[in-house]
Coordinates of N, CA and C in Angstrom, one line a residue:
M19 N 92.2 110.7 111.3 CA 93.3 111.5 111.8 C 92.9 113.0 111.6
S20 N 93.4 113.9 112.4 CA 93.3 115.3 112.2 C 94.2 115.8 111.1
Y21 N 94.0 117.0 110.6 CA 94.8 117.5 109.6 C 96.3 117.6 110.0
E22 N 96.5 118.0 111.3 CA 97.9 118.1 111.8 C 98.5 116.7 111.9
A23 N 97.8 115.7 112.3 CA 98.4 114.4 112.4 C 98.7 113.8 111.1
T24 N 97.8 114.0 110.1 CA 98.1 113.5 108.8 C 99.3 114.2 108.2
R25 N 99.3 115.5 108.3 CA 100.4 116.3 107.8 C 101.8 115.8 108.3
S26 N 101.8 115.5 109.6 CA 103.0 115.0 110.3 C 103.4 113.7 109.7
R27 N 102.4 112.8 109.4 CA 102.8 111.5 108.9 C 103.3 111.6 107.4
V28 N 102.7 112.5 106.7 CA 103.1 112.8 105.3 C 104.5 113.3 105.3
E29 N 104.8 114.2 106.2 CA 106.2 114.8 106.3 C 107.2 113.7 106.6
T30 N 106.9 112.8 107.6 CA 107.8 111.8 107.9 C 108.1 110.8 106.8
Y31 N 107.0 110.5 106.1 CA 107.2 109.5 105.0 C 108.0 110.1 103.8
F32 N 107.7 111.3 103.4 CA 108.4 111.9 102.3 C 109.8 112.4 102.6
D33 N 110.0 112.8 103.9 CA 111.3 113.3 104.3 C 112.3 112.3 104.7
T34 N 111.8 111.1 104.9 CA 112.7 110.0 105.4 C 112.6 108.7 104.5
T35 N 111.5 108.1 104.7 CA 111.2 106.7 104.1 C 111.3 106.8 102.6
A36 N 110.7 107.8 102.0 CA 110.5 107.7 100.5 C 111.3 108.8 99.7
T37 N 112.2 109.5 100.3 CA 112.9 110.5 99.6 C 113.6 110.0 98.4
R38 N 114.4 109.0 98.5 CA 115.2 108.4 97.4 C 114.3 107.9 96.3
T39 N 113.2 107.2 96.8 CA 112.2 106.7 95.8 C 111.6 107.8 94.9
W40 N 111.2 108.9 95.6 CA 110.6 109.9 94.8 C 111.6 110.7 94.0
E41 N 112.8 110.8 94.4 CA 113.9 111.4 93.6 C 114.1 110.7 92.4
R42 N 114.1 109.3 92.5 CA 114.3 108.5 91.3 C 113.1 108.5 90.4
L43 N 111.9 108.4 91.0 CA 110.7 108.3 90.2 C 110.5 109.6 89.4
T44 N 110.9 110.7 89.9 CA 110.7 112.0 89.2 C 111.9 112.4 88.3
S45 N 112.7 111.4 88.0 CA 113.9 111.7 87.2 C 113.8 110.8 85.9
D46 N 114.9 110.7 85.2 CA 114.9 109.9 84.0 C 115.5 108.5 84.3
A47 N 115.8 108.2 85.5 CA 116.4 107.0 85.9 C 115.5 105.8 85.6
P48 N 116.0 104.6 85.3 CA 115.1 103.4 85.1 C 114.4 103.1 86.4
V49 N 113.2 102.7 86.3 CA 112.4 102.3 87.4 C 111.6 101.0 87.1
S50 N 111.0 100.4 88.1 CA 110.2 99.1 87.8 C 109.0 99.4 86.9
R51 N 108.4 98.4 86.4 CA 107.3 98.6 85.5 C 106.1 99.2 86.2
I52 N 105.9 98.9 87.5 CA 104.8 99.5 88.3 C 105.1 101.0 88.5
R53 N 106.3 101.3 88.8 CA 106.6 102.7 89.0 C 106.7 103.5 87.7
E54 N 106.9 102.8 86.6 CA 106.9 103.5 85.3 C 105.4 103.9 85.0
T55 N 104.4 103.1 85.4 CA 103.1 103.5 85.2 C 102.7 104.8 86.1
V56 N 103.3 104.8 87.3 CA 103.1 106.0 88.1 C 103.7 107.2 87.5
R57 N 104.9 107.0 87.0 CA 105.6 108.1 86.3 C 104.8 108.7 85.1
R58 N 104.3 107.8 84.3 CA 103.5 108.2 83.1 C 102.2 108.9 83.6
G59 N 101.6 108.3 84.6 CA 100.3 108.9 85.1 C 100.5 110.3 85.6
R60 N 101.6 110.5 86.4 CA 101.9 111.8 86.9 C 102.2 112.8 85.8
D61 N 102.9 112.3 84.8 CA 103.2 113.2 83.7 C 101.9 113.7 83.0
A62 N 101.0 112.7 82.8 CA 99.7 113.1 82.2 C 98.9 114.0 83.1
M63 N 98.9 113.8 84.4 CA 98.1 114.7 85.3 C 98.7 116.1 85.3
R64 N 100.1 116.1 85.4 CA 100.7 117.5 85.4 C 100.4 118.2 84.1
A65 N 100.4 117.6 83.0 CA 100.0 118.2 81.7 C 98.6 118.7 81.7
Q66 N 97.7 117.9 82.3 CA 96.3 118.4 82.4 C 96.1 119.6 83.3
I67 N 96.8 119.6 84.4 CA 96.7 120.8 85.3 C 97.3 122.0 84.6
L68 N 98.4 121.9 84.0 CA 99.0 123.0 83.3 C 98.1 123.5 82.2
S69 N 97.3 122.6 81.6 CA 96.5 123.0 80.5 C 95.3 123.9 80.9
R70 N 95.1 124.0 82.2 CA 94.0 124.8 82.8 C 94.5 126.2 83.1
L71 N 95.8 126.4 83.0 CA 96.4 127.8 83.2 C 96.8 128.4 81.9
P72 N 96.9 129.8 81.9 CA 97.4 130.5 80.7 C 98.8 130.0 80.3
G73 N 99.0 130.0 79.0 CA 100.3 129.6 78.5 C 101.3 130.7 78.8
D74 N 100.9 131.9 78.9 CA 101.8 133.0 79.3 C 101.5 133.4 80.7
L75 N 102.3 133.2 81.7 CA 102.1 133.5 83.1 C 103.0 134.6 83.5
R76 N 103.5 135.4 82.6 CA 104.4 136.5 83.0 C 103.5 137.5 83.8
G77 N 104.0 137.9 85.0 CA 103.3 138.8 85.9 C 102.4 138.1 86.8
A78 N 102.2 136.8 86.7 CA 101.4 136.1 87.6 C 102.1 135.4 88.8
R79 N 101.5 135.4 89.9 CA 102.1 134.8 91.1 C 101.4 133.5 91.3
V80 N 102.1 132.4 91.3 CA 101.5 131.1 91.4 C 102.0 130.2 92.5
L81 N 101.1 129.6 93.3 CA 101.5 128.7 94.4 C 101.5 127.3 93.9
D82 N 102.7 126.6 94.0 CA 102.8 125.2 93.7 C 102.7 124.5 95.1
A83 N 101.5 124.1 95.5 CA 101.3 123.6 96.8 C 101.6 122.1 96.9
G84 N 102.6 121.8 97.6 CA 103.1 120.4 97.6 C 104.0 120.2 96.3
C85 N 105.0 121.0 96.2 CA 105.8 121.0 95.0 C 106.7 119.7 94.8
G86 N 106.9 118.9 95.8 CA 107.7 117.7 95.7 C 109.1 118.1 95.1
T87 N 109.5 117.3 94.1 CA 110.8 117.5 93.5 C 110.9 118.6 92.4
G88 N 109.7 119.3 92.2 CA 109.8 120.5 91.4 C 109.5 120.4 90.0
Q89 N 108.8 119.3 89.5 CA 108.5 119.3 88.1 C 107.5 120.3 87.7
M90 N 106.4 120.5 88.4 CA 105.4 121.5 88.1 C 106.0 122.9 88.3
T91 N 106.8 123.1 89.3 CA 107.4 124.4 89.6 C 108.2 124.9 88.4
A92 N 109.0 124.0 87.8 CA 109.9 124.3 86.7 C 109.0 124.7 85.5
E93 N 107.9 124.0 85.2 CA 107.1 124.3 84.1 C 106.4 125.6 84.3
L94 N 105.9 125.9 85.5 CA 105.3 127.2 85.8 C 106.2 128.3 85.6
A95 N 107.4 128.2 86.1 CA 108.4 129.2 85.9 C 108.8 129.4 84.5
A96 N 108.9 128.3 83.7 CA 109.2 128.4 82.2 C 108.1 129.2 81.5
R97 N 106.9 129.3 82.0 CA 105.9 130.1 81.4 C 105.9 131.5 81.8
G98 N 106.9 131.8 82.7 CA 107.0 133.2 83.1 C 106.5 133.6 84.5
A99 N 105.9 132.6 85.2 CA 105.3 132.9 86.5 C 106.3 133.1 87.6
E100 N 105.9 133.9 88.6 CA 106.7 134.0 89.9 C 106.1 132.9 90.7
V101 N 106.9 131.9 91.1 CA 106.3 130.7 91.7 C 106.8 130.7 93.2
V102 N 105.8 130.4 94.0 CA 106.1 130.0 95.4 C 105.9 128.5 95.5
A103 N 107.0 127.8 95.7 CA 107.0 126.3 95.7 C 107.2 125.9 97.1
V104 N 106.2 125.2 97.7 CA 106.2 124.8 99.1 C 105.9 123.4 99.2
D105 N 106.6 122.7 100.1 CA 106.4 121.3 100.4 C 106.7 121.0 101.9
I106 N 106.0 120.1 102.4 CA 106.1 119.7 103.8 C 107.5 119.1 104.1
S107 N 108.1 118.5 103.0 CA 109.4 117.8 103.1 C 110.6 118.7 102.7
P108 N 111.4 119.1 103.7 CA 112.6 119.8 103.3 C 113.5 119.1 102.4
A109 N 113.6 117.8 102.5 CA 114.4 117.0 101.6 C 114.0 117.1 100.1
L110 N 112.7 117.0 99.9 CA 112.2 117.1 98.5 C 112.3 118.5 98.0
V111 N 112.2 119.5 98.9 CA 112.4 120.9 98.5 C 113.8 121.1 98.0
G112 N 114.7 120.5 98.8 CA 116.2 120.6 98.4 C 116.4 120.0 97.0
I113 N 115.8 118.9 96.7 CA 116.0 118.3 95.4 C 115.4 119.2 94.3
A114 N 114.2 119.8 94.6 CA 113.6 120.7 93.6 C 114.5 121.9 93.4
R115 N 115.0 122.4 94.4 CA 115.9 123.6 94.3 C 117.1 123.3 93.4
D116 N 117.7 122.1 93.7 CA 118.9 121.7 92.9 C 118.6 121.4 91.4
R117 N 117.4 121.0 91.2 CA 117.1 120.6 89.8 C 116.6 121.8 88.9
L118 N 116.2 122.8 89.6 CA 115.7 124.0 88.8 C 116.7 124.6 87.9
P119 N 116.4 124.7 86.6 CA 117.4 125.4 85.7 C 117.9 126.7 86.2
I120 N 119.2 127.0 86.0 CA 119.7 128.2 86.6 C 119.0 129.5 86.1
D121 N 118.6 129.5 84.8 CA 117.9 130.7 84.3 C 116.5 130.9 84.8
L122 N 116.0 130.0 85.6 CA 114.7 130.1 86.2 C 114.7 130.4 87.7
R123 N 115.9 130.4 88.3 CA 116.0 130.5 89.7 C 115.5 131.8 90.3
G124 N 115.6 132.8 89.5 CA 115.2 134.1 90.0 C 113.7 134.3 90.1
Q125 N 113.0 133.3 89.6 CA 111.5 133.4 89.5 C 110.8 132.5 90.6
V126 N 111.6 131.7 91.3 CA 111.0 130.8 92.3 C 111.5 131.0 93.7
H127 N 110.5 131.0 94.6 CA 110.9 131.1 96.0 C 110.5 129.7 96.6
F128 N 111.5 129.0 97.1 CA 111.3 127.6 97.7 C 111.1 127.8 99.2
T129 N 110.2 127.0 99.8 CA 110.1 127.0 101.2 C 109.5 125.6 101.6
S130 N 109.9 125.2 102.8 CA 109.4 124.0 103.4 C 108.4 124.3 104.5
G131 N 107.3 123.6 104.6 CA 106.3 123.9 105.6 C 104.9 123.6 105.1
D132 N 104.0 124.2 105.8 CA 102.6 123.9 105.5 C 102.1 124.7 104.3
M133 N 101.6 124.0 103.3 CA 101.2 124.7 102.1 C 100.0 125.6 102.3
L134 N 99.3 125.5 103.4 CA 98.2 126.4 103.7 C 98.6 127.6 104.5
D135 N 99.8 127.8 104.8 CA 100.3 128.9 105.6 C 99.9 130.3 105.0
P136 N 99.0 131.0 105.7 CA 98.5 132.3 105.1 C 99.6 133.3 104.8
T137 N 100.8 133.2 105.5 CA 101.9 134.2 105.3 C 102.5 134.0 103.9
L138 N 102.2 133.0 103.2 CA 102.7 132.8 101.9 C 102.1 133.9 100.9
G139 N 101.0 134.5 101.3 CA 100.4 135.6 100.6 C 99.3 135.2 99.7
R140 N 99.1 136.1 98.7 CA 98.0 135.9 97.7 C 98.6 135.5 96.4
F141 N 97.7 134.9 95.6 CA 98.1 134.3 94.3 C 97.1 134.5 93.2
D142 N 97.6 134.5 92.0 CA 96.8 134.5 90.8 C 96.2 133.1 90.5
H143 N 97.0 132.1 90.7 CA 96.6 130.7 90.5 C 97.3 129.8 91.5
V144 N 96.7 128.7 91.8 CA 97.2 127.7 92.7 C 97.2 126.3 92.0
T145 N 98.2 125.5 92.1 CA 98.2 124.1 91.7 C 98.5 123.3 93.0
A146 N 97.8 122.2 93.1 CA 98.0 121.2 94.2 C 97.8 119.8 93.7
M147 N 98.9 119.3 93.1 CA 98.8 118.0 92.5 C 99.2 116.9 93.5
D148 N 98.2 116.1 93.8 CA 98.4 114.9 94.7 C 98.9 115.3 96.1
S149 N 98.7 116.5 96.5 CA 99.1 116.9 97.8 C 98.0 117.0 98.8
L150 N 96.8 116.7 98.3 CA 95.6 116.7 99.2 C 95.0 115.3 99.3
I151 N 95.6 114.3 98.7 CA 95.0 113.0 98.6 C 95.0 112.2 99.9
Y152 N 95.7 112.6 100.9 CA 95.8 111.9 102.2 C 94.8 112.4 103.2
Y153 N 94.0 113.5 102.8 CA 93.2 114.2 103.8 C 91.7 113.8 103.7
A154 N 91.0 114.0 104.9 CA 89.6 113.7 104.9 C 88.8 114.9 104.2
E155 N 87.6 114.6 103.9 CA 86.7 115.5 103.2 C 86.7 116.9 103.8
S156 N 86.4 116.9 105.1 CA 86.3 118.2 105.8 C 87.6 118.9 105.8
D157 N 88.8 118.2 105.9 CA 90.1 118.9 105.9 C 90.3 119.5 104.5
I158 N 90.0 118.8 103.4 CA 90.2 119.3 102.1 C 89.3 120.5 101.9
A159 N 88.1 120.5 102.3 CA 87.2 121.6 102.2 C 87.7 122.8 102.9
Q160 N 88.2 122.7 104.1 CA 88.8 123.8 104.8 C 90.1 124.3 104.1
A161 N 90.9 123.4 103.6 CA 92.1 123.8 102.9 C 91.8 124.6 101.7
L162 N 90.8 124.1 100.9 CA 90.5 124.8 99.7 C 89.8 126.2 100.0
Q163 N 89.0 126.2 101.0 CA 88.4 127.4 101.4 C 89.4 128.5 101.7
G164 N 90.4 128.1 102.5 CA 91.5 129.1 102.8 C 92.3 129.5 101.6
L165 N 92.6 128.6 100.7 CA 93.4 128.9 99.5 C 92.6 129.7 98.6
A166 N 91.3 129.4 98.4 CA 90.5 130.1 97.4 C 90.3 131.5 97.8
R167 N 90.3 131.9 99.0 CA 90.1 133.2 99.5 C 91.4 134.1 99.2
R168 N 92.5 133.4 98.9 CA 93.7 134.1 98.6 C 94.1 134.0 97.2
T169 N 93.2 133.5 96.3 CA 93.5 133.2 94.9 C 92.5 133.9 94.0
E170 N 93.1 134.7 93.1 CA 92.2 135.5 92.2 C 91.7 134.6 91.0
G171 N 92.5 133.7 90.6 CA 92.1 132.9 89.4 C 91.7 131.4 89.7
R172 N 92.4 130.5 89.1 CA 92.1 129.1 89.1 C 92.9 128.4 90.3
L173 N 92.2 127.5 90.9 CA 92.8 126.6 91.9 C 92.6 125.2 91.4
V174 N 93.6 124.6 90.9 CA 93.5 123.2 90.2 C 94.2 122.2 91.2
F175 N 93.5 121.2 91.5 CA 94.0 120.2 92.5 C 93.5 118.8 92.1
T176 N 94.0 117.8 92.8 CA 93.6 116.4 92.6 C 93.2 115.8 93.9
V177 N 92.3 114.8 93.8 CA 92.0 113.9 94.9 C 92.0 112.5 94.4
A178 N 92.0 111.6 95.4 CA 91.9 110.2 95.0 C 90.5 109.8 94.8
P179 N 90.1 109.3 93.6 CA 88.7 109.0 93.4 C 88.3 107.7 94.0
R180 N 87.1 107.5 94.4 CA 86.6 106.3 95.0 C 86.2 105.3 93.8
T181 N 87.2 104.5 93.5 CA 86.9 103.5 92.4 C 87.3 102.1 93.0
P182 N 86.6 101.0 92.5 CA 86.9 99.7 92.9 C 88.4 99.3 92.8
L183 N 89.1 99.7 91.7 CA 90.5 99.4 91.5 C 91.3 100.1 92.5
L184 N 91.1 101.4 92.8 CA 91.9 102.1 93.8 C 91.7 101.5 95.2
M185 N 90.5 101.1 95.5 CA 90.3 100.6 96.8 C 91.0 99.2 97.0
A186 N 91.0 98.4 95.9 CA 91.7 97.1 95.9 C 93.2 97.4 96.1
M187 N 93.7 98.4 95.4 CA 95.2 98.7 95.5 C 95.5 99.1 96.9
W188 N 94.6 99.9 97.5 CA 94.8 100.4 98.9 C 94.8 99.2 99.8
R189 N 93.9 98.2 99.6 CA 93.9 97.0 100.5 C 95.2 96.2 100.4
M190 N 95.7 96.1 99.1 CA 96.9 95.4 98.9 C 98.1 96.1 99.6
G191 N 98.0 97.4 99.6 CA 99.1 98.1 100.3 C 99.2 97.9 101.7
Q192 N 98.1 97.5 102.3 CA 98.1 97.2 103.8 C 98.8 95.9 104.1
L193 N 99.2 95.1 103.1 CA 99.9 93.9 103.3 C 101.4 94.1 103.4
F194 N 101.9 95.3 103.0 CA 103.3 95.6 103.2 C 103.6 95.9 104.6
P195 N 104.9 95.7 105.0 CA 105.3 96.0 106.4 C 105.0 97.5 106.7
R196 N 104.6 97.8 107.9 CA 104.2 99.1 108.3 C 105.2 100.2 107.9
A197 N 106.5 99.9 108.1 CA 107.5 100.9 107.8 C 107.6 101.3 106.4
D198 N 107.1 100.4 105.5 CA 107.2 100.7 104.0 C 105.9 101.3 103.5
R199 N 104.9 101.4 104.3 CA 103.6 101.9 103.8 C 103.7 103.5 103.6
S200 N 103.0 103.9 102.5 CA 102.9 105.3 102.3 C 101.7 105.7 103.2
P201 N 101.5 107.0 103.4 CA 100.3 107.5 104.1 C 99.1 107.1 103.3
V202 N 98.0 106.8 104.0 CA 96.8 106.2 103.4 C 96.1 107.3 102.6
M203 N 95.8 107.0 101.3 CA 95.0 107.9 100.5 C 93.5 107.8 100.9
V204 N 92.8 108.9 100.9 CA 91.4 108.9 101.3 C 90.6 109.2 100.0
P205 N 89.9 108.2 99.5 CA 89.1 108.4 98.3 C 87.9 109.3 98.5
H206 N 87.6 110.0 97.4 CA 86.5 111.0 97.5 C 85.5 110.9 96.3
V207 N 84.3 111.3 96.6 CA 83.3 111.4 95.6 C 83.0 112.9 95.3
P208 N 83.1 113.3 94.0 CA 83.0 114.8 93.7 C 81.8 115.5 94.3
A209 N 80.6 114.8 94.3 CA 79.4 115.5 94.8 C 79.5 115.7 96.3
R210 N 80.0 114.8 97.0 CA 80.2 114.9 98.5 C 81.2 116.1 98.8
L211 N 82.3 116.1 98.0 CA 83.3 117.1 98.2 C 82.7 118.5 97.9
S212 N 81.9 118.6 96.9 CA 81.2 119.9 96.5 C 80.4 120.3 97.7
R213 N 79.6 119.4 98.3 CA 78.8 119.8 99.4 C 79.6 120.3 100.6
A214 N 80.7 119.6 100.8 CA 81.6 119.9 101.9 C 82.2 121.3 101.7
L215 N 82.5 121.7 100.5 CA 83.0 123.0 100.1 C 82.0 124.0 100.4
G216 N 80.7 123.7 100.1 CA 79.6 124.7 100.4 C 79.5 124.9 101.9
R217 N 79.6 123.8 102.7 CA 79.5 124.0 104.1 C 80.6 124.8 104.7
A218 N 81.8 124.7 104.1 CA 83.0 125.4 104.6 C 83.0 126.8 104.1
G219 N 82.1 127.2 103.2 CA 82.0 128.6 102.7 C 83.1 128.9 101.7
A220 N 83.5 127.9 101.0 CA 84.5 128.1 99.9 C 83.9 128.9 98.8
P221 N 84.6 129.9 98.3 CA 84.0 130.7 97.2 C 84.3 129.9 95.9
G222 N 83.5 130.2 94.8 CA 83.8 129.6 93.5 C 83.0 128.4 93.3
R223 N 83.1 127.8 92.1 CA 82.4 126.6 91.7 C 83.4 125.5 91.4
L224 N 83.0 124.3 91.9 CA 83.8 123.1 91.7 C 83.5 122.5 90.4
A225 N 84.6 122.3 89.6 CA 84.4 121.6 88.3 C 85.2 120.3 88.3
V226 N 84.6 119.3 87.8 CA 85.3 118.0 87.8 C 86.0 117.9 86.4
L227 N 87.3 117.7 86.4 CA 88.1 117.6 85.2 C 88.3 116.1 84.9
E228 N 89.3 115.8 84.1 CA 89.6 114.5 83.7 C 90.2 113.6 84.7
R229 N 89.8 112.4 84.8 CA 90.5 111.4 85.7 C 91.7 110.8 84.9
V230 N 92.8 110.6 85.6 CA 93.9 110.0 84.9 C 94.1 108.6 85.6
S231 N 94.1 107.6 84.8 CA 94.3 106.2 85.3 C 95.3 105.5 84.4
V232 N 96.5 105.3 84.9 CA 97.6 104.7 84.2 C 98.2 103.7 85.1
G233 N 97.9 102.4 85.0 CA 98.5 101.4 85.8 C 98.2 101.6 87.3
F234 N 99.2 101.8 88.1 CA 99.1 102.0 89.5 C 98.9 103.5 89.9
Y235 N 98.7 104.4 88.9 CA 98.4 105.8 89.2 C 97.0 106.1 88.8
I236 N 96.2 106.5 89.8 CA 94.8 106.9 89.6 C 94.6 108.2 90.4
S237 N 94.2 109.2 89.7 CA 93.9 110.5 90.3 C 92.9 111.3 89.6
Q238 N 92.1 112.1 90.3 CA 91.0 112.8 89.8 C 91.3 114.3 89.8
A239 N 91.4 115.0 88.7 CA 91.6 116.4 88.7 C 90.3 117.2 88.9
M240 N 90.4 118.3 89.6 CA 89.3 119.2 89.9 C 89.8 120.6 89.9
E241 N 88.8 121.5 89.7 CA 89.2 122.9 89.7 C 88.2 123.8 90.5
L242 N 88.6 124.7 91.2 CA 87.8 125.6 91.9 C 88.1 127.0 91.4
A243 N 87.1 127.6 90.7 CA 87.3 128.8 90.0 C 86.1 129.8 90.3
S244 N 86.4 131.1 90.3 CA 85.4 132.0 90.5 C 84.5 132.2 89.2

């Protein structure tokens, strides 16, 4: 699929089919054992991404690309950052806005749309947790190239790693009715992605960070930094 076609499918899934699921998953509400592993995995990944950024972000402008229901957004704002929180799903952005503590609301600008929109401006840092996992290698390279040229500091993101377990889980997912399927994750190998970034002319160096694997959550953290 093209970037635009994939983005449209992601929007439809998160803005209609999966809105309530993600609202519950990212809350304190009880969930199934499988979803509990996803919740714990996401918590671990979010902590890792945040560990790559300064503890004091006062005066920094940070893009939370694919903010979802706003967990990363809230933590960035709590560190003092001015946060631009963008997601393709207006429904998820609405949940994130409602959940943000009142004392942090002056620091966050919420918007729904394309996280790559150049009109969002320039940033000191960018986080993109699990928002690029549905895209092809060339699309990720182009996305990172555009974001990196507007980012002064760190660009920390995740991809789906090519592992036997993840591929098996993906095949199992194809057994579900089409209406219940999430957009297909595209697994990547770091070395190939690094070469694709070079071809795209992305500035900076790609660093492979820690992989988080907790039950049904498997994600690879990476960083593009000057």
